Amino acid sequence: FGKDQVRTTYTIFDEELHSEKREIEMVEALKQAVEHMDGFYLTYQPKIHLKYRSVRSAEVLLRWNDKSLGQVSPGEFIPIAEKNGLIQPITMWVIETAILQLKEWKSNHMGINALSINLSAVHFQLEESNEKINHLFQKYHIDPNDGSIEFEITESAVMKNIDRGVEMVKELKGQGFTIALDDFGTGLSSLMYLKKLPVDTLKLDKSFMDGVPTIKKDNILLEMLVNMSEGLGMTLIAEGIETETQHNFLKKFGSVYVQGYYYGKPMTSSEFQRYLQDIITN
Ligand code: C2E
Ligand code: CA
Ligand code: CA
Ligand code: CA
């Protein structure tokens, strides 16, 4: 080894050690957070109907602010929660908090009547997780058929154990919940999953939208997917809309929903409330 190579090796080792240390710290902090359910809060990102410019629904996105670690992104802490048996209580807290928040917004006539909640891959590996969701809805006397809660699932989450995954999604659908297929188009066999799963909504992944409208191929794919979802009677929502150009391009499609920073970033409940009030008064 030359001198430089030795140094590089040490650097990599240090980094690994650092990230291992951070993960260990995070597991402990997450356990504490789950025990008292503190440090977690929900944010809401509007989903907009392009034609009517109305906001009837939002995606619930979880946030975690830990006393010593600070703000940790869900991209980092959710996989760790999944690995350490902590995701189920977190999911149930998310659902319960969302139910209560929606109840309040509905009774204050904020114009919002539905929320979408992300389900982790682990949800489909645990025996009692659908049942736990049902209990929550019974507790608050909510009929899942009222369309107020949609669950976002991904192909890769269901794929871990396909027969069981499909069965559990069907069970949720049978209970009356609305199902959205998230990150659509990023997986290997999305079309097969459309056949197998009782899906109401397709969420077109941001990577699809990145090339729109400058890359012709992406535009053609988008148009095809709009037609396909219409033909299948599914709702299509395009995620990750960031620019006015994308927005203007999408307007030519009739009934498409959109979500992205261009319309609104994920907001805390009070921010989102103000956002909704601004829409009502404008
Ligand atoms: P996702 O479900 O695909 O959520 C969309 C992500 O894209 C969110 O990141 C959102 O903030 C971000 N986003 C929205 N619009 C734009 C845009 O215009 N441009 C860009 N660049 N990004 C945009 P976030 O909030 O960091 O969440 C990341 C992932 O963490 C989510 O991906 C989801 O898989 C997971 N996640 C978040 N909350 C929950 C939860 O409550 N439960 C579970 N199981 N997973 C969650
Ligand atoms: Ca999602
Ligand atoms: Ca997504
Ligand atoms: Ca995702």
Coordinates of C-alpha atoms and ligand atoms in Angstrom, one line a residue:
F1 CA 0.0 0.0 0.0
G2 CA 1.1 3.5 -0.7
K3 CA 0.7 6.2 1.9
D4 CA -2.4 7.6 0.2
Q5 CA -4.1 4.3 -0.1
V6 CA -3.7 3.6 3.6
R7 CA -5.2 7.0 4.4
T8 CA -8.2 6.3 2.1
T9 CA -8.7 2.9 3.8
Y10 CA -8.8 4.6 7.2
T11 CA -11.2 7.2 6.0
I12 CA -13.6 4.6 4.8
F13 CA -13.3 2.7 8.0
D14 CA -13.9 5.9 10.0
E15 CA -17.0 6.7 8.0
E16 CA -18.4 3.2 8.4
L17 CA -17.7 3.4 12.1
H18 CA -19.4 6.8 12.2
S19 CA -22.6 5.6 10.4
E20 CA -22.7 2.4 12.6
K21 CA -22.5 4.6 15.7
R22 CA -25.2 6.9 14.4
E23 CA -27.4 3.9 13.7
I24 CA -26.9 2.5 17.2
E25 CA -27.7 5.9 18.6
M26 CA -30.8 6.2 16.4
V27 CA -32.2 2.8 17.4
E28 CA -32.0 3.8 21.1
A29 CA -33.5 7.2 20.4
L30 CA -36.3 5.7 18.3
K31 CA -37.1 3.2 21.1
Q32 CA -37.5 6.1 23.5
A33 CA -39.5 8.1 21.0
V34 CA -41.9 5.2 20.4
E35 CA -42.3 4.4 24.1
H36 CA -43.6 7.9 24.8
M37 CA -44.7 8.7 21.2
D38 CA -42.9 12.0 21.4
G39 CA -40.8 13.8 18.8
F40 CA -43.0 12.6 16.0
Y41 CA -45.3 14.9 14.1
L42 CA -47.2 14.8 10.9
T43 CA -46.9 17.0 7.8
Y44 CA -49.4 17.3 5.0
Q45 CA -48.8 17.8 1.4
P46 CA -51.8 18.9 -0.8
K47 CA -53.1 16.9 -3.7
I48 CA -54.7 19.1 -6.3
H49 CA -57.2 18.4 -9.0
L50 CA -55.7 20.2 -12.0
K51 CA -59.0 21.2 -13.6
Y52 CA -60.8 22.4 -10.6
R53 CA -57.7 23.6 -8.7
S54 CA -59.3 22.1 -5.6
V55 CA -57.6 20.6 -2.6
R56 CA -59.7 17.7 -1.2
S57 CA -56.9 15.5 0.0
A58 CA -53.4 15.5 1.3
E59 CA -50.6 13.0 1.8
V60 CA -49.5 12.4 5.4
L61 CA -45.7 12.5 5.7
L62 CA -44.1 11.6 9.0
R63 CA -41.4 13.8 10.7
W64 CA -39.2 13.1 13.6
N65 CA -37.4 15.7 15.7
D66 CA -35.2 14.0 18.3
K67 CA -33.8 15.9 21.4
S68 CA -30.2 15.0 20.6
L69 CA -30.2 13.9 17.0
G70 CA -32.3 16.8 15.8
Q71 CA -34.4 16.5 12.7
V72 CA -34.0 13.1 11.0
S73 CA -35.5 12.5 7.6
P74 CA -38.0 9.6 7.1
G75 CA -35.7 8.2 4.4
E76 CA -33.2 7.6 7.2
F77 CA -35.3 6.6 10.3
I78 CA -38.1 4.6 8.7
P79 CA -35.8 1.8 7.4
I80 CA -34.2 1.7 10.9
A81 CA -37.6 1.5 12.6
E82 CA -38.6 -1.3 10.2
K83 CA -35.4 -3.3 11.0
N84 CA -36.0 -2.9 14.7
G85 CA -39.6 -3.9 15.1
L86 CA -40.7 -0.3 15.7
I87 CA -42.6 0.6 12.6
Q88 CA -45.9 -1.0 13.6
P89 CA -46.6 1.2 16.6
I90 CA -45.4 4.2 14.6
T91 CA -47.8 3.4 11.8
M92 CA -50.7 3.1 14.2
W93 CA -49.8 6.4 15.8
V94 CA -49.7 8.0 12.3
I95 CA -53.1 6.6 11.4
E96 CA -54.7 7.6 14.8
T97 CA -53.3 11.1 14.6
A98 CA -54.4 11.5 11.0
I99 CA -57.9 10.3 11.8
L100 CA -58.2 12.8 14.6
Q101 CA -56.8 15.6 12.5
L102 CA -59.1 14.9 9.6
K103 CA -62.1 14.8 12.0
E104 CA -61.2 18.3 13.2
W105 CA -60.7 19.7 9.7
K106 CA -64.0 18.2 8.6
S107 CA -66.0 19.6 11.5
N108 CA -64.4 23.0 10.8
H109 CA -65.3 22.8 7.1
M110 CA -61.8 23.2 5.9
G111 CA -62.7 21.7 2.6
I112 CA -60.5 18.7 3.1
N113 CA -62.2 15.3 3.3
A114 CA -59.5 12.7 2.7
L115 CA -55.9 11.8 3.7
S116 CA -53.4 9.3 2.3
I117 CA -51.2 7.3 4.6
N118 CA -48.1 5.4 3.6
L119 CA -47.8 1.8 4.6
S120 CA -44.4 0.2 5.1
A121 CA -43.3 -3.1 3.6
V122 CA -43.3 -4.6 7.1
H123 CA -47.0 -4.0 7.4
F124 CA -47.5 -6.8 4.9
Q125 CA -45.2 -9.2 6.9
L126 CA -47.0 -8.9 10.2
E127 CA -50.0 -11.1 11.0
E128 CA -52.2 -8.6 12.9
S129 CA -51.5 -5.3 11.1
N130 CA -54.8 -5.1 9.1
E131 CA -56.7 -6.0 12.2
K132 CA -55.0 -3.3 14.2
I133 CA -56.0 -0.7 11.6
N134 CA -59.6 -1.9 11.8
H135 CA -59.6 -1.5 15.6
L136 CA -58.6 2.1 15.2
F137 CA -61.5 2.8 12.8
Q138 CA -63.9 1.0 15.2
K139 CA -62.6 3.0 18.1
Y140 CA -63.5 6.3 16.3
H141 CA -66.6 5.0 14.7
I142 CA -65.4 5.6 11.2
D143 CA -66.6 3.6 8.3
P144 CA -63.6 2.8 6.0
N145 CA -66.1 3.0 3.1
D146 CA -66.5 6.8 3.6
G147 CA -63.3 7.2 1.4
S148 CA -61.6 9.4 4.0
I149 CA -58.5 7.3 4.3
E150 CA -56.4 6.0 1.4
F151 CA -53.4 3.8 1.9
E152 CA -50.3 4.2 -0.2
I153 CA -48.5 1.0 -0.9
T154 CA -45.5 0.2 -3.1
E155 CA -44.9 -2.7 -5.4
S156 CA -41.7 -3.5 -3.6
A157 CA -43.5 -3.7 -0.3
V158 CA -46.0 -6.2 -1.6
M159 CA -43.4 -8.1 -3.5
K160 CA -41.5 -9.3 -0.4
N161 CA -44.0 -12.1 -0.1
I162 CA -46.3 -11.7 -3.1
D163 CA -49.1 -14.1 -2.3
R164 CA -49.5 -12.8 1.3
G165 CA -49.0 -9.2 0.2
V166 CA -51.7 -9.4 -2.5
E167 CA -54.0 -11.1 0.0
M168 CA -53.5 -8.4 2.6
V169 CA -54.1 -5.5 0.1
K170 CA -57.3 -7.3 -1.0
E171 CA -58.3 -7.5 2.6
L172 CA -57.8 -3.8 3.2
K173 CA -59.8 -3.1 0.0
G174 CA -62.5 -5.5 1.2
Q175 CA -62.7 -3.5 4.4
G176 CA -63.5 -0.5 2.3
F177 CA -60.2 1.4 2.2
T178 CA -59.0 3.1 -0.9
I179 CA -55.6 1.9 -2.2
A180 CA -53.0 3.9 -4.1
L181 CA -50.0 2.3 -5.9
D182 CA -47.1 4.6 -4.9
D183 CA -43.9 5.2 -6.9
F184 CA -45.6 3.7 -10.0
G185 CA -43.3 3.0 -12.8
T186 CA -40.1 2.6 -10.8
G187 CA -40.5 -1.1 -10.2
L188 CA -39.8 -4.0 -12.5
S189 CA -43.3 -5.3 -13.1
S190 CA -45.7 -2.5 -12.3
L191 CA -48.1 -3.7 -15.0
M192 CA -48.4 -7.1 -13.5
Y193 CA -49.2 -5.6 -10.1
L194 CA -52.0 -3.6 -11.7
K195 CA -53.6 -6.9 -12.7
K196 CA -53.1 -8.5 -9.3
L197 CA -54.0 -5.7 -6.9
P198 CA -57.3 -3.9 -6.4
V199 CA -55.8 -0.4 -6.9
D200 CA -57.9 2.8 -7.0
T201 CA -55.1 5.3 -7.6
L202 CA -51.9 5.3 -9.5
K203 CA -49.2 7.6 -8.1
L204 CA -46.8 8.3 -11.0
D205 CA -43.3 8.6 -9.6
K206 CA -41.4 11.8 -9.7
S207 CA -38.7 10.3 -12.0
F208 CA -41.4 10.1 -14.7
M209 CA -42.1 13.8 -14.4
D210 CA -38.5 15.0 -14.4
G211 CA -38.2 14.8 -18.2
V212 CA -41.7 16.4 -18.8
P213 CA -42.2 18.3 -21.0
T214 CA -38.7 18.5 -22.6
I215 CA -38.1 14.9 -23.3
K216 CA -40.5 13.6 -25.9
K217 CA -40.3 10.0 -24.8
D218 CA -41.4 11.0 -21.3
N219 CA -44.4 12.9 -22.7
I220 CA -45.5 10.0 -24.7
L221 CA -45.3 7.7 -21.7
L222 CA -47.2 10.2 -19.6
E223 CA -50.0 10.4 -22.2
M224 CA -50.2 6.7 -22.4
L225 CA -50.5 6.3 -18.6
V226 CA -53.2 9.0 -18.4
N227 CA -55.2 7.0 -21.0
M228 CA -54.5 3.7 -19.4
S229 CA -55.6 4.8 -15.9
E230 CA -58.8 6.4 -17.4
G231 CA -59.5 3.2 -19.2
L232 CA -59.1 1.2 -16.1
G233 CA -61.2 3.6 -14.1
M234 CA -58.3 4.6 -11.8
T235 CA -57.3 8.0 -10.5
L236 CA -53.9 9.2 -11.7
I237 CA -51.8 11.5 -9.7
A238 CA -48.5 12.9 -10.9
E239 CA -45.9 13.4 -8.1
G240 CA -43.0 15.7 -7.8
I241 CA -44.3 18.6 -9.9
E242 CA -41.8 21.4 -9.3
T243 CA -42.1 23.8 -12.2
E244 CA -44.6 26.0 -13.9
T245 CA -43.7 24.5 -17.3
Q246 CA -44.6 21.0 -16.0
H247 CA -47.8 22.4 -14.6
N248 CA -48.8 24.1 -17.9
F249 CA -48.0 20.9 -19.8
L250 CA -50.1 18.8 -17.5
K251 CA -53.1 21.1 -17.9
K252 CA -53.9 19.6 -21.3
F253 CA -54.9 16.3 -19.6
G254 CA -58.4 16.5 -18.3
S255 CA -58.7 14.8 -14.9
V256 CA -55.3 14.5 -13.5
Y257 CA -54.3 15.1 -9.9
V258 CA -51.0 16.6 -9.0
Q259 CA -48.7 16.9 -6.0
G260 CA -45.4 18.6 -5.7
Y261 CA -43.3 21.5 -4.4
Y262 CA -44.8 23.7 -7.1
Y263 CA -48.2 23.5 -5.3
G264 CA -47.1 23.1 -1.8
K265 CA -44.4 21.4 0.3
P266 CA -45.3 19.1 3.2
M267 CA -46.7 21.4 5.9
T268 CA -47.3 21.1 9.6
S269 CA -51.0 21.0 10.6
S270 CA -51.2 24.7 11.4
E271 CA -49.3 25.6 8.3
F272 CA -51.6 23.4 6.2
Q273 CA -54.7 24.9 7.9
R274 CA -53.5 28.4 7.0
Y275 CA -52.9 27.2 3.4
L276 CA -56.5 25.9 3.2
Q277 CA -57.9 29.1 4.7
D278 CA -56.0 31.1 2.1
I279 CA -57.6 29.0 -0.7
I280 CA -61.1 29.5 0.8
T281 CA -60.7 33.3 1.1
N282 CA -59.0 33.8 -2.3
Ligands
C2E1 P1 -43.0 8.9 -0.7 O1 -44.2 8.2 -0.1 O2 -42.7 8.6 -2.2 O3 -43.3 10.4 -0.5 C1 -42.9 11.5 -1.4 C2 -41.6 12.2 -1.0 O4 -41.3 13.2 -2.0 C3 -41.8 12.9 0.3 O5 -40.5 12.9 0.9 C4 -42.1 14.3 -0.2 O6 -41.8 15.4 0.7 C5 -41.2 14.4 -1.4 N1 -41.7 15.4 -2.4 C6 -43.0 15.9 -2.6 N2 -43.1 16.7 -3.6 C7 -41.8 16.9 -4.1 C8 -41.2 17.6 -5.2 O7 -41.9 18.4 -5.9 N3 -39.9 17.5 -5.4 C9 -39.1 16.7 -4.6 N4 -37.8 16.6 -4.9 N5 -39.7 15.9 -3.6 C10 -41.0 16.0 -3.4 P2 -40.3 12.7 2.5 O8 -41.4 13.4 3.2 O9 -38.9 12.9 2.9 O10 -40.6 11.1 2.6 C11 -39.8 10.2 2.0 C12 -40.3 8.8 2.1 O11 -40.4 8.3 3.5 C13 -41.7 8.7 1.5 O12 -41.7 8.6 0.1 C14 -42.2 7.4 2.2 O13 -41.7 6.3 1.5 C15 -41.5 7.5 3.6 N6 -42.5 8.0 4.5 C16 -42.9 9.2 4.9 N7 -43.8 9.2 5.9 C17 -44.1 7.9 6.1 C18 -45.0 7.3 7.0 O14 -45.8 7.9 7.8 N8 -45.0 5.9 7.0 C19 -44.2 5.2 6.2 N9 -44.2 3.8 6.2 N10 -43.3 5.8 5.3 C20 -43.3 7.1 5.3
CA2 CA -46.3 8.1 -0.7
CA3 CA -44.1 8.3 -4.0
CA4 CA -41.0 6.4 -2.3

